[in-house]
Amino acid sequence: MKQALKTAKSRTKVLFVINPKSGSAQDDTLKDLISEQAETQNFDFQIYNMTGNDEARISTEIKRFRPSIVAAAGGDGTVKMVAGILANTKITLAIIPYGSANGMAKELYISDIDFALELLSAGKVKPIDLININKEICIHLADVGLNARVVKRFEKDPKRGKLIYAKHLFGEMFFLKSYRFQIKHDDEEISRKGVSITFANAMRYGTGAIINPHGILDDGKFELVIVKPFPRVQLMSIAWKMFRGKLHTSDYVEIISCEEATIISSRKTTLQVDGEVIGKVKEIKLSIMPKALSVLVPKDFKTEAVRKP
C-alpha cells in the first residue's frame, strides 16, 4: 500500500485499484504516471494492488481512506468488481484501460491510460445503469452460449489479444451448439432457439464489434440480443454487420429491450459476466438497476444508441 500524499483536506481523494500485469515494469510505469498526475492535478491518492479475494479489503480501504473517486486499473473483470462495490453509493468510478479487452473503457471512449488519468480533473460524472444477473453486477455485457464458451477458452489461454480471441471463436464454430430458451420479460413470455443470448447494458465488445446497436447506458433498460442458429457460411456476414453497427438488420438476430427478465435454458450453459466466467447455469434472472453507478466520462460523452429500436 502506497502512502497517501499529505495535503489539505480540500483536495480530491482517489483510490487506485490496480490489477497487476505480469511484467512489473508496466506496473511501475503506471504508478509513476499516477504520481505525476497527482502533482499536476493536485489530488491525494492511495494505491491498492489486487492479489485475489479483494472485495472485502477494498471496501475496508474505502471506509478508511474515504475517496470521492475509485479508479479501476485493469480489464472488464476489474471494472465489474469495483462497480459492484460502488453501486448505489456516492463514490464515482474512474476506468483506466489496463487489461486485454477494455470493453467498458472503449464504450466510454476512454482511449488510453494517459487520457483516463486526465479525466480525473477534466471529465464529468455520468450516472449509468447496471444489470443484476443472478445476483452478479454487470456494467457492460454478459452472455450465455457461444461467446461465453469462447471467453471460457480465452481465460485458460496464457496469451492475450484480439487474435487469440478470434482463434477461440473459430475453434468454437466447429462445435456450434443451439439451445431452446424460455424467456419471460416484463409482461411477455416467448420461446426462442439460439446459439447465444447477450445481456447488454452497453453496445460494443472490446474488439469494437457492436453487439447491441440499441444500447443506451442510462435509459433504464437492458437488451436481450438473441443470435439464432445460422449456417457457418453466414459467419462473415454477421461479423461484418457487427462491426458496422447493423447487427439488428440480420435475419439471425432478435433484440428485445426490457427492465427485467427470466430465462430458462433447455440445458445448462456457460454464463459470463463482463469477461468473468460465472459457471454453468440453467436459469438466469435479470433486472435493471437504474442509474445505480456514477462513472467518470469525457465531457463530450453522450449516451446514444447507434440504432434506435
mmCIF file of C-alpha atoms in Angstrom:
data_model
loop_
_atom_site.group_PDB
_atom_site.id
_atom_site.type_symbol
_atom_site.label_atom_id
_atom_site.label_comp_id
_atom_site.label_asym_id
_atom_site.label_seq_id
_atom_site.Cartn_x
_atom_site.Cartn_y
_atom_site.Cartn_z
ATOM 1 C CA MET A 1 0.000 0.000 0.000
ATOM 2 C CA LYS A 2 1.409 3.355 -1.045
ATOM 3 C CA GLN A 3 1.268 6.162 1.471
ATOM 4 C CA ALA A 4 -1.159 8.964 0.629
ATOM 5 C CA LEU A 5 0.287 12.380 -0.090
ATOM 6 C CA LYS A 6 -0.042 14.641 2.979
ATOM 7 C CA THR A 7 -2.043 17.642 1.878
ATOM 8 C CA ALA A 8 -5.038 19.792 2.679
ATOM 9 C CA LYS A 9 -8.420 18.173 3.242
ATOM 10 C CA SER A 10 -9.969 20.078 0.326
ATOM 11 C CA ARG A 11 -8.073 18.031 -2.241
ATOM 12 C CA THR A 12 -9.841 15.236 -4.103
ATOM 13 C CA LYS A 13 -9.018 11.750 -2.845
ATOM 14 C CA VAL A 14 -8.566 8.959 -5.394
ATOM 15 C CA LEU A 15 -8.144 5.279 -4.570
ATOM 16 C CA PHE A 16 -6.456 3.384 -7.427
ATOM 17 C CA VAL A 17 -7.301 -0.321 -7.579
ATOM 18 C CA ILE A 18 -4.674 -1.934 -9.817
ATOM 19 C CA ASN A 19 -4.840 -5.440 -11.227
ATOM 20 C CA PRO A 20 -1.096 -6.020 -11.726
ATOM 21 C CA LYS A 21 0.245 -7.211 -15.060
ATOM 22 C CA SER A 22 2.807 -9.993 -15.193
ATOM 23 C CA GLY A 23 5.542 -7.509 -16.082
ATOM 24 C CA SER A 24 6.391 -5.356 -13.060
ATOM 25 C CA ALA A 25 7.941 -2.696 -15.315
ATOM 26 C CA GLN A 26 4.477 -1.845 -16.702
ATOM 27 C CA ASP A 27 3.072 -1.554 -13.189
ATOM 28 C CA ASP A 28 5.913 0.754 -12.148
ATOM 29 C CA THR A 29 5.258 2.944 -15.197
ATOM 30 C CA LEU A 30 1.565 3.200 -14.306
ATOM 31 C CA LYS A 31 2.379 4.160 -10.715
ATOM 32 C CA ASP A 32 4.822 6.809 -11.946
ATOM 33 C CA LEU A 33 2.111 8.262 -14.195
ATOM 34 C CA ILE A 34 -0.302 8.358 -11.258
ATOM 35 C CA SER A 35 2.252 10.197 -9.097
ATOM 36 C CA GLU A 36 2.897 12.729 -11.866
ATOM 37 C CA GLN A 37 -0.814 13.374 -12.392
ATOM 38 C CA ALA A 38 -1.378 13.705 -8.637
ATOM 39 C CA GLU A 39 1.072 16.605 -8.597
ATOM 40 C CA THR A 40 -0.294 18.154 -11.788
ATOM 41 C CA GLN A 41 -3.969 17.814 -10.857
ATOM 42 C CA ASN A 42 -3.462 18.338 -7.115
ATOM 43 C CA PHE A 43 -5.175 15.242 -5.719
ATOM 44 C CA ASP A 44 -4.370 12.809 -2.893
ATOM 45 C CA PHE A 45 -4.153 9.125 -3.679
ATOM 46 C CA GLN A 46 -3.717 5.609 -2.391
ATOM 47 C CA ILE A 47 -2.829 2.540 -4.452
ATOM 48 C CA TYR A 48 -4.327 -0.874 -3.773
ATOM 49 C CA ASN A 49 -2.685 -3.784 -5.623
ATOM 50 C CA MET A 50 -5.057 -6.686 -6.211
ATOM 51 C CA THR A 51 -3.926 -10.133 -5.079
ATOM 52 C CA GLY A 52 -7.171 -12.146 -5.221
ATOM 53 C CA ASN A 53 -10.281 -12.147 -2.963
ATOM 54 C CA ASP A 54 -10.003 -8.364 -2.840
ATOM 55 C CA GLU A 55 -13.572 -7.095 -2.441
ATOM 56 C CA ALA A 56 -13.674 -7.011 1.369
ATOM 57 C CA ARG A 57 -10.216 -5.421 1.563
ATOM 58 C CA ILE A 58 -11.105 -2.766 -1.000
ATOM 59 C CA SER A 59 -14.319 -1.966 0.897
ATOM 60 C CA THR A 60 -12.276 -1.604 4.091
ATOM 61 C CA GLU A 61 -9.786 0.670 2.338
ATOM 62 C CA ILE A 62 -12.623 2.835 1.008
ATOM 63 C CA LYS A 63 -14.017 3.260 4.535
ATOM 64 C CA ARG A 64 -10.559 4.158 5.848
ATOM 65 C CA PHE A 65 -9.373 6.499 3.079
ATOM 66 C CA ARG A 66 -12.822 7.949 2.175
ATOM 67 C CA PRO A 67 -12.118 8.682 -1.510
ATOM 68 C CA SER A 68 -14.558 10.524 -3.757
ATOM 69 C CA ILE A 69 -13.221 8.567 -6.768
ATOM 70 C CA VAL A 70 -12.145 4.930 -7.066
ATOM 71 C CA ALA A 71 -10.138 4.263 -10.232
ATOM 72 C CA ALA A 72 -10.168 0.682 -11.542
ATOM 73 C CA ALA A 73 -6.979 -0.081 -13.488
ATOM 74 C CA GLY A 74 -7.463 -3.416 -15.215
ATOM 75 C CA GLY A 75 -9.750 -5.137 -17.693
ATOM 76 C CA ASP A 76 -13.515 -5.529 -17.648
ATOM 77 C CA GLY A 77 -13.394 -8.035 -14.787
ATOM 78 C CA THR A 78 -11.653 -5.496 -12.554
ATOM 79 C CA VAL A 79 -14.139 -2.809 -13.574
ATOM 80 C CA LYS A 80 -17.032 -5.187 -12.794
ATOM 81 C CA MET A 81 -15.697 -5.937 -9.317
ATOM 82 C CA VAL A 82 -15.178 -2.274 -8.396
ATOM 83 C CA ALA A 83 -18.548 -1.299 -9.891
ATOM 84 C CA GLY A 84 -20.198 -3.853 -7.612
ATOM 85 C CA ILE A 85 -18.555 -2.282 -4.570
ATOM 86 C CA LEU A 86 -19.545 1.263 -5.597
ATOM 87 C CA ALA A 87 -23.125 0.500 -6.711
ATOM 88 C CA ASN A 88 -25.694 2.766 -5.037
ATOM 89 C CA THR A 89 -23.039 4.888 -3.306
ATOM 90 C CA LYS A 90 -21.954 8.484 -3.882
ATOM 91 C CA ILE A 91 -18.432 7.427 -4.918
ATOM 92 C CA THR A 92 -17.514 7.842 -8.590
ATOM 93 C CA LEU A 93 -15.884 5.089 -10.652
ATOM 94 C CA ALA A 94 -12.991 6.021 -12.941
ATOM 95 C CA ILE A 95 -11.882 3.460 -15.535
ATOM 96 C CA ILE A 96 -8.240 3.064 -16.551
ATOM 97 C CA PRO A 97 -7.808 0.689 -19.532
ATOM 98 C CA TYR A 98 -5.174 -1.749 -18.287
ATOM 99 C CA GLY A 99 -6.479 -5.142 -19.427
ATOM 100 C CA SER A 100 -6.606 -7.251 -22.562
ATOM 101 C CA ALA A 101 -10.010 -6.143 -23.896
ATOM 102 C CA ASN A 102 -11.083 -2.971 -22.002
ATOM 103 C CA GLY A 103 -14.588 -3.121 -23.435
ATOM 104 C CA MET A 104 -16.178 -0.665 -20.982
ATOM 105 C CA ALA A 105 -13.349 1.835 -21.498
ATOM 106 C CA LYS A 106 -13.993 1.667 -25.249
ATOM 107 C CA GLU A 107 -17.716 2.095 -24.618
ATOM 108 C CA LEU A 108 -16.969 5.387 -22.831
ATOM 109 C CA TYR A 109 -14.365 6.477 -25.422
ATOM 110 C CA ILE A 110 -11.539 6.289 -22.893
ATOM 111 C CA SER A 111 -8.733 5.591 -25.334
ATOM 112 C CA ASP A 112 -5.661 5.053 -23.162
ATOM 113 C CA ILE A 113 -4.133 5.372 -19.699
ATOM 114 C CA ASP A 114 -2.969 8.975 -20.138
ATOM 115 C CA PHE A 115 -6.426 10.143 -21.217
ATOM 116 C CA ALA A 116 -8.063 8.192 -18.371
ATOM 117 C CA LEU A 117 -5.847 9.938 -15.813
ATOM 118 C CA GLU A 118 -6.565 13.349 -17.344
ATOM 119 C CA LEU A 119 -10.290 12.733 -16.827
ATOM 120 C CA LEU A 120 -9.777 12.763 -13.047
ATOM 121 C CA SER A 121 -9.950 16.551 -13.291
ATOM 122 C CA ALA A 122 -11.171 17.152 -16.863
ATOM 123 C CA GLY A 123 -14.049 14.663 -17.047
ATOM 124 C CA LYS A 124 -17.673 14.762 -15.942
ATOM 125 C CA VAL A 125 -19.682 12.434 -13.705
ATOM 126 C CA LYS A 126 -22.339 10.377 -15.508
ATOM 127 C CA PRO A 127 -24.913 8.179 -13.708
ATOM 128 C CA ILE A 128 -25.417 4.885 -15.585
ATOM 129 C CA ASP A 129 -27.489 1.738 -15.178
ATOM 130 C CA LEU A 130 -26.281 -1.672 -14.024
ATOM 131 C CA ILE A 131 -27.831 -5.115 -14.531
ATOM 132 C CA ASN A 132 -28.364 -7.599 -11.711
ATOM 133 C CA ILE A 133 -27.767 -11.054 -13.248
ATOM 134 C CA ASN A 134 -28.264 -13.932 -10.809
ATOM 135 C CA LYS A 135 -27.056 -11.523 -8.084
ATOM 136 C CA GLU A 136 -23.936 -10.641 -10.110
ATOM 137 C CA ILE A 137 -23.421 -6.989 -11.067
ATOM 138 C CA CYS A 138 -22.994 -6.354 -14.805
ATOM 139 C CA ILE A 139 -21.780 -2.965 -16.004
ATOM 140 C CA HIS A 140 -21.057 -3.849 -19.633
ATOM 141 C CA LEU A 141 -22.071 -7.133 -21.333
ATOM 142 C CA ALA A 142 -22.877 -10.679 -20.270
ATOM 143 C CA ASP A 143 -23.994 -13.730 -22.212
ATOM 144 C CA VAL A 144 -24.711 -17.425 -22.373
ATOM 145 C CA GLY A 145 -23.889 -19.732 -25.252
ATOM 146 C CA LEU A 146 -21.315 -19.177 -27.978
ATOM 147 C CA ASN A 147 -19.408 -16.123 -26.726
ATOM 148 C CA ALA A 148 -19.442 -17.328 -23.105
ATOM 149 C CA ARG A 149 -17.742 -20.547 -24.219
ATOM 150 C CA VAL A 150 -15.181 -18.511 -26.177
ATOM 151 C CA VAL A 151 -14.485 -16.423 -23.060
ATOM 152 C CA LYS A 152 -14.031 -19.629 -21.059
ATOM 153 C CA ARG A 153 -11.408 -20.886 -23.552
ATOM 154 C CA PHE A 154 -9.796 -17.433 -23.653
ATOM 155 C CA GLU A 155 -9.482 -17.390 -19.831
ATOM 156 C CA LYS A 156 -7.435 -20.602 -19.925
ATOM 157 C CA ASP A 157 -5.073 -19.357 -22.657
ATOM 158 C CA PRO A 158 -1.856 -17.769 -21.304
ATOM 159 C CA LYS A 159 -1.775 -15.477 -24.346
ATOM 160 C CA ARG A 160 -3.997 -12.425 -24.759
ATOM 161 C CA GLY A 161 -5.215 -10.136 -27.539
ATOM 162 C CA LYS A 162 -7.812 -9.985 -30.327
ATOM 163 C CA LEU A 163 -6.120 -12.642 -32.468
ATOM 164 C CA ILE A 164 -6.194 -15.126 -29.588
ATOM 165 C CA TYR A 165 -9.895 -14.370 -29.041
ATOM 166 C CA ALA A 166 -10.524 -14.880 -32.780
ATOM 167 C CA LYS A 167 -8.680 -18.217 -32.642
ATOM 168 C CA HIS A 168 -11.000 -19.499 -29.920
ATOM 169 C CA LEU A 169 -14.086 -18.101 -31.684
ATOM 170 C CA PHE A 170 -13.313 -20.027 -34.849
ATOM 171 C CA GLY A 171 -12.489 -23.075 -32.726
ATOM 172 C CA GLU A 172 -15.968 -22.944 -31.193
ATOM 173 C CA MET A 173 -17.582 -22.634 -34.631
ATOM 174 C CA PHE A 174 -16.777 -26.293 -35.302
ATOM 175 C CA PHE A 175 -18.829 -27.266 -32.234
ATOM 176 C CA LEU A 176 -21.662 -24.754 -32.618
ATOM 177 C CA LYS A 177 -24.473 -25.610 -30.176
ATOM 178 C CA SER A 178 -28.004 -24.295 -30.056
ATOM 179 C CA TYR A 179 -30.338 -24.066 -27.061
ATOM 180 C CA ARG A 180 -34.063 -23.662 -26.537
ATOM 181 C CA PHE A 181 -34.671 -20.631 -24.309
ATOM 182 C CA GLN A 182 -37.917 -19.887 -22.473
ATOM 183 C CA ILE A 183 -37.893 -16.120 -21.998
ATOM 184 C CA LYS A 184 -40.207 -14.163 -19.727
ATOM 185 C CA HIS A 185 -39.584 -10.423 -19.993
ATOM 186 C CA ASP A 186 -41.697 -7.679 -18.499
ATOM 187 C CA ASP A 187 -45.272 -8.899 -19.290
ATOM 188 C CA GLU A 188 -44.495 -11.266 -22.179
ATOM 189 C CA GLU A 189 -43.392 -14.899 -22.418
ATOM 190 C CA ILE A 190 -41.728 -16.308 -25.548
ATOM 191 C CA SER A 191 -39.678 -19.299 -26.680
ATOM 192 C CA ARG A 192 -36.618 -18.935 -28.877
ATOM 193 C CA LYS A 193 -33.918 -21.204 -30.262
ATOM 194 C CA GLY A 194 -30.467 -19.612 -30.213
ATOM 195 C CA VAL A 195 -26.726 -20.189 -30.177
ATOM 196 C CA SER A 196 -26.320 -17.335 -27.703
ATOM 197 C CA ILE A 197 -28.092 -14.579 -25.808
ATOM 198 C CA THR A 198 -26.204 -11.440 -24.845
ATOM 199 C CA PHE A 199 -27.465 -9.415 -21.876
ATOM 200 C CA ALA A 200 -26.413 -5.930 -22.864
ATOM 201 C CA ASN A 201 -26.210 -2.775 -20.813
ATOM 202 C CA ALA A 202 -23.768 -1.335 -23.345
ATOM 203 C CA MET A 203 -23.211 -1.549 -27.107
ATOM 204 C CA ARG A 204 -19.812 -2.942 -28.029
ATOM 205 C CA TYR A 205 -17.256 -5.590 -27.215
ATOM 206 C CA GLY A 206 -13.638 -4.659 -26.550
ATOM 207 C CA THR A 207 -12.883 -5.655 -30.149
ATOM 208 C CA GLY A 208 -15.089 -2.778 -31.331
ATOM 209 C CA ALA A 209 -17.808 -5.136 -32.604
ATOM 210 C CA ILE A 210 -21.254 -3.669 -31.846
ATOM 211 C CA ILE A 211 -23.414 -6.469 -30.440
ATOM 212 C CA ASN A 212 -26.228 -4.141 -29.302
ATOM 213 C CA PRO A 213 -26.921 -1.178 -31.611
ATOM 214 C CA HIS A 214 -29.830 -0.209 -29.310
ATOM 215 C CA GLY A 215 -27.637 0.130 -26.216
ATOM 216 C CA ILE A 216 -28.006 3.238 -24.063
ATOM 217 C CA LEU A 217 -26.282 3.190 -20.677
ATOM 218 C CA ASP A 218 -28.819 5.309 -18.797
ATOM 219 C CA ASP A 219 -32.221 4.516 -20.333
ATOM 220 C CA GLY A 220 -33.428 2.227 -17.534
ATOM 221 C CA LYS A 221 -33.427 -0.795 -19.849
ATOM 222 C CA PHE A 222 -31.138 -3.587 -20.990
ATOM 223 C CA GLU A 223 -31.275 -5.614 -24.181
ATOM 224 C CA LEU A 224 -31.500 -9.334 -24.869
ATOM 225 C CA VAL A 225 -29.591 -9.935 -28.102
ATOM 226 C CA ILE A 226 -30.613 -13.367 -29.369
ATOM 227 C CA VAL A 227 -28.420 -14.914 -32.059
ATOM 228 C CA LYS A 228 -30.400 -17.664 -33.759
ATOM 229 C CA PRO A 229 -28.844 -20.775 -35.327
ATOM 230 C CA PHE A 230 -27.133 -19.808 -38.575
ATOM 231 C CA PRO A 231 -25.238 -21.589 -41.367
ATOM 232 C CA ARG A 232 -21.479 -21.352 -40.884
ATOM 233 C CA VAL A 233 -21.199 -19.617 -44.264
ATOM 234 C CA GLN A 234 -23.105 -16.674 -42.713
ATOM 235 C CA LEU A 235 -20.456 -16.054 -40.038
ATOM 236 C CA MET A 236 -18.561 -13.405 -42.023
ATOM 237 C CA SER A 237 -21.800 -11.613 -42.923
ATOM 238 C CA ILE A 238 -22.857 -11.496 -39.263
ATOM 239 C CA ALA A 239 -19.375 -10.306 -38.211
ATOM 240 C CA TRP A 240 -19.465 -7.566 -40.878
ATOM 241 C CA LYS A 241 -22.835 -6.342 -39.619
ATOM 242 C CA MET A 242 -21.493 -6.283 -36.039
ATOM 243 C CA PHE A 243 -18.539 -4.081 -36.913
ATOM 244 C CA ARG A 244 -20.797 -1.776 -38.964
ATOM 245 C CA GLY A 245 -23.361 -1.365 -36.190
ATOM 246 C CA LYS A 246 -26.022 -3.112 -38.284
ATOM 247 C CA LEU A 247 -26.480 -6.387 -36.417
ATOM 248 C CA HIS A 248 -30.159 -5.589 -35.877
ATOM 249 C CA THR A 249 -30.703 -5.984 -39.652
ATOM 250 C CA SER A 250 -29.591 -9.636 -39.648
ATOM 251 C CA ASP A 251 -32.233 -12.322 -40.154
ATOM 252 C CA TYR A 252 -30.435 -14.344 -37.477
ATOM 253 C CA VAL A 253 -30.653 -11.729 -34.704
ATOM 254 C CA GLU A 254 -33.501 -10.534 -32.490
ATOM 255 C CA ILE A 255 -33.125 -7.690 -29.969
ATOM 256 C CA ILE A 256 -35.549 -7.183 -27.080
ATOM 257 C CA SER A 257 -35.405 -4.199 -24.687
ATOM 258 C CA CYS A 258 -36.670 -4.856 -21.166
ATOM 259 C CA GLU A 259 -36.404 -3.940 -17.487
ATOM 260 C CA GLU A 260 -36.438 -7.476 -16.118
ATOM 261 C CA ALA A 261 -36.351 -10.985 -17.496
ATOM 262 C CA THR A 262 -36.146 -14.638 -16.526
ATOM 263 C CA ILE A 263 -34.564 -17.068 -18.971
ATOM 264 C CA ILE A 264 -34.600 -20.848 -18.691
ATOM 265 C CA SER A 265 -32.295 -22.808 -20.994
ATOM 266 C CA SER A 266 -33.070 -26.282 -22.300
ATOM 267 C CA ARG A 267 -29.811 -27.410 -20.702
ATOM 268 C CA LYS A 268 -27.043 -25.902 -18.615
ATOM 269 C CA THR A 269 -24.858 -23.395 -20.430
ATOM 270 C CA THR A 270 -21.848 -21.262 -19.510
ATOM 271 C CA LEU A 271 -22.598 -17.759 -18.187
ATOM 272 C CA GLN A 272 -20.004 -14.994 -18.416
ATOM 273 C CA VAL A 273 -20.435 -11.512 -16.960
ATOM 274 C CA ASP A 274 -18.101 -8.694 -18.024
ATOM 275 C CA GLY A 275 -15.459 -11.165 -19.164
ATOM 276 C CA GLU A 276 -15.631 -13.291 -15.995
ATOM 277 C CA VAL A 277 -16.901 -16.875 -16.287
ATOM 278 C CA ILE A 278 -19.503 -17.417 -13.542
ATOM 279 C CA GLY A 279 -20.218 -21.089 -14.280
ATOM 280 C CA LYS A 280 -22.868 -23.263 -15.905
ATOM 281 C CA VAL A 281 -26.478 -22.250 -15.325
ATOM 282 C CA LYS A 282 -29.939 -23.280 -16.463
ATOM 283 C CA GLU A 283 -31.916 -20.285 -15.166
ATOM 284 C CA ILE A 284 -30.924 -16.618 -15.433
ATOM 285 C CA LYS A 285 -32.773 -13.838 -13.595
ATOM 286 C CA LEU A 286 -32.084 -10.278 -14.730
ATOM 287 C CA SER A 287 -33.241 -6.861 -13.552
ATOM 288 C CA ILE A 288 -32.128 -3.331 -14.340
ATOM 289 C CA MET A 289 -30.625 -1.125 -11.631
ATOM 290 C CA PRO A 290 -31.429 2.371 -12.930
ATOM 291 C CA LYS A 291 -28.589 4.897 -12.612
ATOM 292 C CA ALA A 292 -27.015 2.865 -9.814
ATOM 293 C CA LEU A 293 -23.428 3.885 -10.590
ATOM 294 C CA SER A 294 -21.641 7.194 -11.183
ATOM 295 C CA VAL A 295 -18.863 6.952 -13.780
ATOM 296 C CA LEU A 296 -16.240 9.462 -14.893
ATOM 297 C CA VAL A 297 -16.527 10.096 -18.651
ATOM 298 C CA PRO A 298 -15.165 12.619 -21.186
ATOM 299 C CA LYS A 299 -17.009 15.944 -21.096
ATOM 300 C CA ASP A 300 -18.308 15.460 -24.647
ATOM 301 C CA PHE A 301 -19.583 11.913 -23.981
ATOM 302 C CA LYS A 302 -23.225 11.248 -24.852
ATOM 303 C CA THR A 303 -25.205 8.060 -24.235
ATOM 304 C CA GLU A 304 -26.815 7.467 -27.603
ATOM 305 C CA ALA A 305 -27.734 4.292 -29.446
ATOM 306 C CA VAL A 306 -26.162 3.553 -32.831
ATOM 307 C CA ARG A 307 -29.613 2.492 -33.997
ATOM 308 C CA LYS A 308 -32.766 3.116 -32.014
ATOM 309 C CA PRO A 309 -35.275 0.275 -31.668
#
